[in-house]
mmCIF file of C-alpha atoms and ligand atoms in Angstrom:
data_model
loop_
_atom_site.group_PDB
_atom_site.id
_atom_site.type_symbol
_atom_site.label_atom_id
_atom_site.label_comp_id
_atom_site.label_asym_id
_atom_site.label_seq_id
_atom_site.Cartn_x
_atom_site.Cartn_y
_atom_site.Cartn_z
ATOM 1 C CA UNK C 187 0.003 0.021 -0.002
ATOM 2 C CA UNK C 188 1.608 3.504 -1.132
ATOM 3 C CA UNK C 189 0.234 6.181 1.691
ATOM 4 C CA UNK C 190 -0.582 9.925 1.498
ATOM 5 C CA UNK C 191 2.660 12.499 3.199
ATOM 6 C CA UNK C 192 1.689 16.388 3.355
ATOM 7 C CA UNK C 193 2.803 18.530 5.527
ATOM 8 C CA UNK C 194 0.935 22.017 6.215
ATOM 9 C CA UNK C 195 3.607 25.113 5.796
ATOM 10 C CA UNK C 196 2.772 28.033 8.075
ATOM 11 C CA UNK C 197 4.309 29.671 10.087
ATOM 12 C CA UNK C 198 4.430 28.730 14.159
ATOM 13 C CA UNK C 199 5.089 32.423 15.528
ATOM 14 C CA UNK C 200 2.698 34.393 13.905
ATOM 15 C CA UNK C 201 -0.031 32.507 14.177
ATOM 16 C CA UNK C 202 0.372 32.530 18.038
ATOM 17 C CA UNK C 203 1.439 35.678 18.151
ATOM 18 C CA UNK C 204 -2.647 36.629 15.812
ATOM 19 C CA UNK C 205 -4.401 33.844 16.844
ATOM 20 C CA UNK C 206 -3.191 34.596 20.973
ATOM 21 C CA UNK C 207 -1.908 37.423 20.949
ATOM 22 C CA UNK C 208 -4.026 39.773 19.828
ATOM 23 C CA UNK C 209 -1.003 41.045 16.737
ATOM 24 C CA UNK C 210 -3.077 41.187 13.485
ATOM 25 C CA UNK C 211 0.059 41.833 11.788
ATOM 26 C CA UNK C 212 2.610 39.469 12.555
ATOM 27 C CA UNK C 213 4.848 38.063 9.498
ATOM 28 C CA UNK C 214 5.861 34.824 8.796
ATOM 29 C CA UNK C 215 8.886 34.332 10.771
ATOM 30 C CA UNK C 216 12.179 32.310 9.043
ATOM 31 C CA UNK C 217 11.728 29.240 10.967
ATOM 32 C CA UNK C 218 9.466 28.193 8.469
ATOM 33 C CA UNK C 219 11.635 28.303 5.895
ATOM 34 C CA UNK C 220 14.563 26.776 8.179
ATOM 35 C CA UNK C 221 11.942 24.258 9.195
ATOM 36 C CA UNK C 222 10.872 22.783 5.486
ATOM 37 C CA UNK C 223 13.944 22.411 4.459
ATOM 38 C CA UNK C 224 14.753 20.432 6.850
ATOM 39 C CA UNK C 225 11.595 18.500 5.533
ATOM 40 C CA UNK C 226 12.784 18.975 2.036
ATOM 41 C CA UNK C 227 16.182 17.596 2.487
ATOM 42 C CA UNK C 228 14.850 14.489 4.602
ATOM 43 C CA UNK C 229 12.366 13.830 1.332
ATOM 44 C CA UNK C 230 14.515 14.076 -0.949
ATOM 45 C CA UNK C 231 17.437 11.402 1.377
ATOM 46 C CA UNK C 232 14.080 9.283 1.016
ATOM 47 C CA UNK C 233 13.643 9.895 -2.874
ATOM 48 C CA UNK C 234 9.357 10.688 -1.542
ATOM 49 C CA UNK C 235 7.278 13.381 -3.022
ATOM 50 C CA UNK C 236 4.522 14.374 -0.758
ATOM 51 C CA UNK C 237 1.480 17.150 -0.929
ATOM 52 C CA UNK C 238 2.627 20.305 0.713
ATOM 53 C CA UNK C 239 -0.619 22.314 1.512
ATOM 54 C CA UNK C 240 1.085 25.641 1.947
ATOM 55 C CA UNK C 241 -0.252 29.406 2.793
ATOM 56 C CA UNK C 242 -0.978 32.394 0.446
ATOM 57 C CA UNK C 243 0.969 34.508 3.520
ATOM 58 C CA UNK C 244 4.095 32.063 4.002
ATOM 59 C CA UNK C 245 4.479 31.767 -0.538
ATOM 60 C CA UNK C 246 4.224 36.259 -0.201
ATOM 61 C CA UNK C 247 6.804 36.066 2.220
ATOM 62 C CA UNK C 248 9.127 33.089 1.193
ATOM 63 C CA UNK C 249 8.963 32.979 -3.229
ATOM 64 C CA UNK C 250 11.774 31.180 -3.090
ATOM 65 C CA UNK C 251 11.293 28.169 -1.352
ATOM 66 C CA UNK C 252 7.296 27.938 -2.832
ATOM 67 C CA UNK C 253 10.179 27.615 -6.284
ATOM 68 C CA UNK C 254 11.794 25.428 -4.179
ATOM 69 C CA UNK C 255 9.363 22.972 -3.476
ATOM 70 C CA UNK C 256 7.717 21.883 -6.812
ATOM 71 C CA UNK C 257 10.873 22.212 -7.531
ATOM 72 C CA UNK C 258 12.382 18.689 -5.735
ATOM 73 C CA UNK C 259 8.459 17.604 -7.917
ATOM 74 C CA UNK C 260 6.514 17.725 -4.972
ATOM 75 C CA UNK C 261 2.503 18.892 -5.056
ATOM 76 C CA UNK C 262 1.608 22.563 -3.944
ATOM 77 C CA UNK C 263 -1.401 22.768 -2.752
ATOM 78 C CA UNK C 264 -3.545 25.733 -1.161
ATOM 79 C CA UNK C 265 -4.066 25.579 3.109
ATOM 80 C CA UNK C 266 -5.883 29.357 2.972
ATOM 81 C CA UNK C 267 -4.074 32.669 2.801
ATOM 82 C CA UNK C 268 -3.506 33.886 6.764
ATOM 83 C CA UNK C 269 -4.502 30.462 8.352
ATOM 84 C CA UNK C 270 -8.166 32.002 9.397
ATOM 85 C CA UNK C 271 -10.132 28.926 9.908
ATOM 86 C CA UNK C 272 -12.846 28.276 8.484
ATOM 87 C CA UNK C 273 -16.030 29.607 10.542
ATOM 88 C CA UNK C 274 -14.464 32.694 11.155
ATOM 89 C CA UNK C 275 -15.140 33.815 7.391
ATOM 90 C CA UNK C 276 -17.551 34.427 5.233
ATOM 91 C CA UNK C 277 -18.169 32.845 2.103
ATOM 92 C CA UNK C 278 -17.141 35.519 0.008
ATOM 93 C CA UNK C 279 -14.014 36.095 2.044
ATOM 94 C CA UNK C 280 -13.431 32.370 1.562
ATOM 95 C CA UNK C 281 -13.625 32.939 -2.209
ATOM 96 C CA UNK C 282 -10.924 35.697 -1.701
ATOM 97 C CA UNK C 283 -8.225 34.273 -0.001
ATOM 98 C CA UNK C 284 -8.279 30.943 -1.612
ATOM 99 C CA UNK C 285 -8.597 32.925 -4.971
ATOM 100 C CA UNK C 286 -5.477 34.102 -4.295
ATOM 101 C CA UNK C 287 -3.621 31.751 -2.825
ATOM 102 C CA UNK C 288 -4.216 29.696 -5.560
ATOM 103 C CA UNK C 289 -3.580 31.870 -7.916
ATOM 104 C CA UNK C 290 -0.021 33.295 -6.191
ATOM 105 C CA UNK C 291 0.946 29.850 -5.297
ATOM 106 C CA UNK C 292 0.411 28.234 -9.121
ATOM 107 C CA UNK C 293 2.136 31.812 -10.435
ATOM 108 C CA UNK C 294 5.277 30.875 -8.324
ATOM 109 C CA UNK C 295 5.430 26.883 -9.217
ATOM 110 C CA UNK C 296 4.753 26.776 -12.350
ATOM 111 C CA UNK C 297 2.277 24.018 -11.621
ATOM 112 C CA UNK C 298 -1.316 23.714 -11.485
ATOM 113 C CA UNK C 299 -2.273 23.849 -8.129
ATOM 114 C CA UNK C 300 -5.918 20.782 -7.645
ATOM 115 C CA UNK C 301 -6.012 20.920 -3.788
ATOM 116 C CA UNK C 302 -7.079 22.297 -0.419
ATOM 117 C CA UNK C 303 -6.439 21.634 3.281
ATOM 118 C CA UNK C 304 -8.294 24.332 5.759
ATOM 119 C CA UNK C 305 -6.178 25.763 8.346
ATOM 120 C CA UNK C 306 -6.886 23.433 11.343
ATOM 121 C CA UNK C 307 -9.005 21.019 9.590
ATOM 122 C CA UNK C 308 -11.679 23.238 9.905
ATOM 123 C CA UNK C 309 -14.469 22.415 7.219
ATOM 124 C CA UNK C 310 -17.357 20.266 9.859
ATOM 125 C CA UNK C 311 -21.173 19.952 9.080
ATOM 126 C CA UNK C 312 -21.746 23.790 9.303
ATOM 127 C CA UNK C 313 -18.973 25.269 6.860
ATOM 128 C CA UNK C 314 -19.501 22.363 3.965
ATOM 129 C CA UNK C 315 -20.499 25.356 1.751
ATOM 130 C CA UNK C 316 -16.951 26.325 1.554
ATOM 131 C CA UNK C 317 -16.484 22.541 -0.107
ATOM 132 C CA UNK C 318 -18.622 24.767 -2.866
ATOM 133 C CA UNK C 319 -17.015 28.065 -3.317
ATOM 134 C CA UNK C 320 -13.217 25.172 -3.222
ATOM 135 C CA UNK C 321 -15.520 22.987 -6.620
ATOM 136 C CA UNK C 322 -16.406 26.946 -7.482
ATOM 137 C CA UNK C 323 -12.641 27.823 -7.724
ATOM 138 C CA UNK C 324 -12.289 24.597 -9.886
ATOM 139 C CA UNK C 325 -9.911 22.314 -7.182
ATOM 140 C CA UNK C 326 -10.620 18.466 -7.785
ATOM 141 C CA UNK C 327 -10.460 17.521 -4.041
ATOM 142 C CA UNK C 328 -10.307 18.517 -0.740
ATOM 143 C CA UNK C 329 -8.323 17.654 2.256
ATOM 144 C CA UNK C 330 -9.887 19.010 5.460
ATOM 145 C CA UNK C 331 -12.509 17.178 6.933
ATOM 146 C CA UNK C 332 -11.574 14.930 10.100
ATOM 147 C CA UNK C 333 -14.306 11.982 10.763
ATOM 148 C CA UNK C 334 -14.225 12.661 14.361
ATOM 149 C CA UNK C 335 -15.971 14.250 17.281
ATOM 150 C CA UNK C 336 -13.401 16.548 18.140
ATOM 151 C CA UNK C 337 -14.249 19.789 20.063
ATOM 152 C CA UNK C 338 -14.709 22.195 17.989
ATOM 153 C CA UNK C 339 -14.162 20.967 14.364
ATOM 154 C CA UNK C 340 -14.548 17.248 13.188
ATOM 155 C CA UNK C 341 -17.527 15.474 11.990
ATOM 156 C CA UNK C 342 -18.794 12.924 13.669
ATOM 157 C CA UNK C 343 -19.392 9.767 11.294
ATOM 158 C CA UNK C 344 -18.121 10.581 8.081
ATOM 159 C CA UNK C 345 -16.731 8.578 6.254
ATOM 160 C CA UNK C 346 -13.236 7.992 6.146
ATOM 161 C CA UNK C 347 -12.642 6.609 2.305
ATOM 162 C CA UNK C 348 -11.226 9.072 -0.075
ATOM 163 C CA UNK C 349 -14.722 10.000 -1.591
ATOM 164 C CA UNK C 350 -16.633 12.736 -4.511
ATOM 165 C CA UNK C 351 -19.502 14.853 -2.831
ATOM 166 C CA UNK C 352 -22.164 15.440 -4.789
ATOM 167 C CA UNK C 353 -22.559 19.218 -4.353
ATOM 168 C CA UNK C 354 -25.460 21.842 -5.338
ATOM 169 C CA UNK C 355 -25.790 22.716 -8.901
ATOM 170 C CA UNK C 356 -24.396 19.076 -9.805
ATOM 171 C CA UNK C 357 -21.157 19.780 -8.668
ATOM 172 C CA UNK C 358 -18.191 17.302 -6.580
ATOM 173 C CA UNK C 359 -15.039 17.705 -5.380
ATOM 174 C CA UNK C 360 -13.026 14.748 -4.652
ATOM 175 C CA UNK C 361 -12.305 14.003 -0.169
ATOM 176 C CA UNK C 362 -9.464 13.165 1.050
ATOM 177 C CA UNK C 363 -10.787 13.270 4.432
ATOM 178 C CA UNK C 364 -7.958 12.497 7.877
ATOM 179 C CA UNK C 365 -7.256 9.100 8.755
ATOM 180 C CA UNK C 366 -7.909 8.455 12.318
ATOM 181 C CA UNK C 367 -8.221 4.991 13.971
ATOM 182 C CA UNK C 368 -10.042 3.992 16.634
ATOM 183 C CA UNK C 369 -9.480 3.422 20.517
ATOM 184 C CA UNK C 370 -12.649 1.644 22.361
ATOM 185 C CA UNK C 371 -14.350 5.719 23.293
ATOM 186 C CA UNK C 372 -11.659 7.537 21.481
ATOM 187 C CA UNK C 373 -10.912 8.251 18.146
ATOM 188 C CA UNK C 374 -7.500 9.784 17.341
ATOM 189 C CA UNK C 375 -6.101 10.505 14.005
ATOM 190 C CA UNK C 376 -2.198 9.910 12.544
ATOM 191 C CA UNK C 377 0.746 12.888 11.963
ATOM 192 C CA UNK C 378 0.782 15.910 13.738
ATOM 193 C CA UNK C 379 0.551 16.069 17.795
ATOM 194 C CA UNK C 380 -0.439 13.043 17.710
ATOM 195 C CA UNK C 381 2.727 11.463 16.352
ATOM 196 C CA UNK C 382 4.439 14.200 18.500
ATOM 197 C CA UNK C 383 2.758 13.590 21.838
ATOM 198 C CA UNK C 384 3.245 9.420 22.070
ATOM 199 C CA UNK C 385 5.864 7.183 21.402
ATOM 200 C CA UNK C 386 6.755 5.882 17.283
ATOM 201 C CA UNK C 387 5.171 2.349 18.731
ATOM 202 C CA UNK C 388 1.376 4.215 17.357
ATOM 203 C CA UNK C 389 1.854 5.760 14.728
ATOM 204 C CA UNK C 390 3.417 2.709 13.126
ATOM 205 C CA UNK C 391 0.419 0.499 14.022
ATOM 206 C CA UNK C 392 -1.689 2.462 13.632
ATOM 207 C CA UNK C 393 -0.603 3.084 10.103
ATOM 208 C CA UNK C 394 0.235 -0.560 9.768
ATOM 209 C CA UNK C 395 -3.292 -1.318 11.036
ATOM 210 C CA UNK C 396 -4.434 1.637 8.472
ATOM 211 C CA UNK C 397 -3.565 1.043 5.284
ATOM 212 C CA UNK C 398 -5.013 -2.452 5.394
ATOM 213 C CA UNK C 399 -7.893 -0.912 3.666
ATOM 214 C CA UNK C 400 -6.858 1.703 2.779
ATOM 215 C CA UNK C 401 -4.163 4.401 2.118
ATOM 216 C CA UNK C 402 -3.345 6.215 5.758
ATOM 217 C CA UNK C 403 -3.699 10.170 5.491
ATOM 218 C CA UNK C 404 -0.413 11.071 6.936
ATOM 219 C CA UNK C 405 -0.130 14.972 8.005
ATOM 220 C CA UNK C 406 2.331 17.957 9.492
ATOM 221 C CA UNK C 407 4.119 20.764 10.269
ATOM 222 C CA UNK C 408 7.566 22.436 9.286
ATOM 223 C CA UNK C 409 7.915 24.176 13.691
ATOM 224 C CA UNK C 410 7.069 20.465 14.899
ATOM 225 C CA UNK C 411 11.129 19.940 14.669
ATOM 226 C CA UNK C 412 11.425 23.305 16.044
ATOM 227 C CA UNK C 413 14.177 22.895 19.013
ATOM 228 C CA UNK C 414 14.590 27.022 19.134
ATOM 229 C CA UNK C 415 11.565 27.831 20.165
ATOM 230 C CA UNK C 416 12.093 29.183 23.391
ATOM 231 C CA UNK C 417 10.289 29.422 26.147
ATOM 232 C CA UNK C 418 7.141 32.249 26.857
ATOM 233 C CA UNK C 419 7.151 33.967 29.765
ATOM 234 C CA UNK C 420 3.798 35.126 31.551
ATOM 235 C CA UNK C 421 6.045 38.279 32.465
ATOM 236 C CA UNK C 422 6.529 39.580 28.691
ATOM 237 C CA UNK C 423 3.294 39.211 27.060
ATOM 238 C CA UNK C 424 -0.072 41.622 27.102
ATOM 239 C CA UNK C 425 -2.930 40.908 26.418
ATOM 240 C CA UNK C 426 -6.169 38.979 27.282
ATOM 241 C CA UNK C 427 -5.612 35.448 25.637
ATOM 242 C CA UNK C 428 -2.137 35.898 27.820
ATOM 243 C CA UNK C 429 -2.100 32.131 29.873
ATOM 244 C CA UNK C 430 -4.579 30.234 26.826
ATOM 245 C CA UNK C 431 -0.803 31.545 25.354
ATOM 246 C CA UNK C 432 1.092 30.050 27.626
ATOM 247 C CA UNK C 433 -0.403 27.387 27.659
ATOM 248 C CA UNK C 434 -1.277 26.750 24.370
ATOM 249 C CA UNK C 435 2.748 27.598 24.054
ATOM 250 C CA UNK C 436 3.493 24.002 26.246
ATOM 251 C CA UNK C 437 1.321 22.244 24.684
ATOM 252 C CA UNK C 438 2.975 22.947 21.199
ATOM 253 C CA UNK C 439 6.460 22.866 21.712
ATOM 254 C CA UNK C 440 6.422 19.569 23.876
ATOM 255 C CA UNK C 441 7.969 16.627 22.326
ATOM 256 C CA UNK C 442 9.280 18.425 19.485
ATOM 257 C CA UNK C 443 13.685 16.893 19.605
ATOM 258 C CA UNK C 444 11.695 13.211 19.350
ATOM 259 C CA UNK C 445 10.116 14.943 15.820
ATOM 260 C CA UNK C 446 13.123 14.284 13.181
ATOM 261 C CA UNK C 447 13.553 10.410 14.601
ATOM 262 C CA UNK C 448 10.231 10.098 14.180
ATOM 263 C CA UNK C 449 10.045 10.998 10.146
ATOM 264 C CA UNK C 450 12.642 9.471 9.834
ATOM 265 C CA UNK C 451 11.475 6.022 11.030
ATOM 266 C CA UNK C 452 8.500 6.487 9.642
ATOM 267 C CA UNK C 453 9.778 8.016 5.964
ATOM 268 C CA UNK C 454 11.729 3.734 6.202
ATOM 269 C CA UNK C 455 9.362 2.096 7.692
ATOM 270 C CA UNK C 456 6.601 2.876 5.103
ATOM 271 C CA UNK C 457 5.462 3.808 1.585
ATOM 272 C CA UNK C 458 4.077 6.995 0.887
ATOM 273 C CA UNK C 459 3.259 9.632 -2.408
ATOM 274 C CA UNK C 460 1.359 12.535 -2.718
ATOM 275 C CA UNK C 461 -2.530 13.032 -3.195
ATOM 276 C CA UNK C 462 -2.415 13.871 -6.512
ATOM 277 C CA UNK C 463 -0.599 10.570 -7.639
ATOM 278 C CA UNK C 464 -3.091 8.175 -5.313
ATOM 279 C CA UNK C 465 -6.155 10.016 -6.715
ATOM 280 C CA UNK C 466 -4.962 8.230 -10.087
ATOM 281 C CA UNK C 467 -5.637 4.867 -8.746
ATOM 282 C CA UNK C 468 -8.774 5.110 -6.337
ATOM 283 C CA UNK C 469 -10.950 8.029 -8.123
HETATM 284 ZN ZN1 ZN O 517 -2.716 24.438 9.827
#
């Protein structure tokens, strides 16, 4: 079985500042550049291609990085423009962000962009109108739905297989859901924080189990390997969200020192490719 490797290209520091510390004009830092380059070198070492879901603002700040990713033969796809979850946007705002990001990424990469992932897997029953917008804009697939019950996101009971969804006006889109695995009463995902927080044997066991029936879809983030992250201190922060920001930061930086080794094991234990490639055999 060939599984799906994806990475969401976003900068941790600017998102932390905007989402948690009310600093609306924070720009992507060059940490995203350094960390993404580690992934590019590592993917090249294992001769594996991945789908890169990229923020428009990262492409704007680091256009050369997008060219490098495309030149290495990876798939370029959209991860929104400013990492605003779908429920924070109106239909028109979403349409503008996504079409701007698509155009910018196509101009820089020379590739036709056919895939989208919403920030924080934020397409669910309430925000499924976003799929109609994506179909209108010519996207072939979306990979934003997490088939589990989450606090704010998640679509419990959503089909776990890659499948075509019928939309209004005869339109349709292929959905590539987050891979999840049922552990009794809890559903867990594979990749991202699940890989960082849990020992590697969980990831290995979960993929081994999922790939008996369907390709497992793994996601990761550049910052998850970044051990240079400065610990935040309460007295240096301002604003109402500072306690929540500290909690978020603590959880996001936990176990980062384990991730490089886990990525290496993952790439030597399993076969991976891009979503675009997998869709040729699935749909
Ligand atoms: Zn993201």
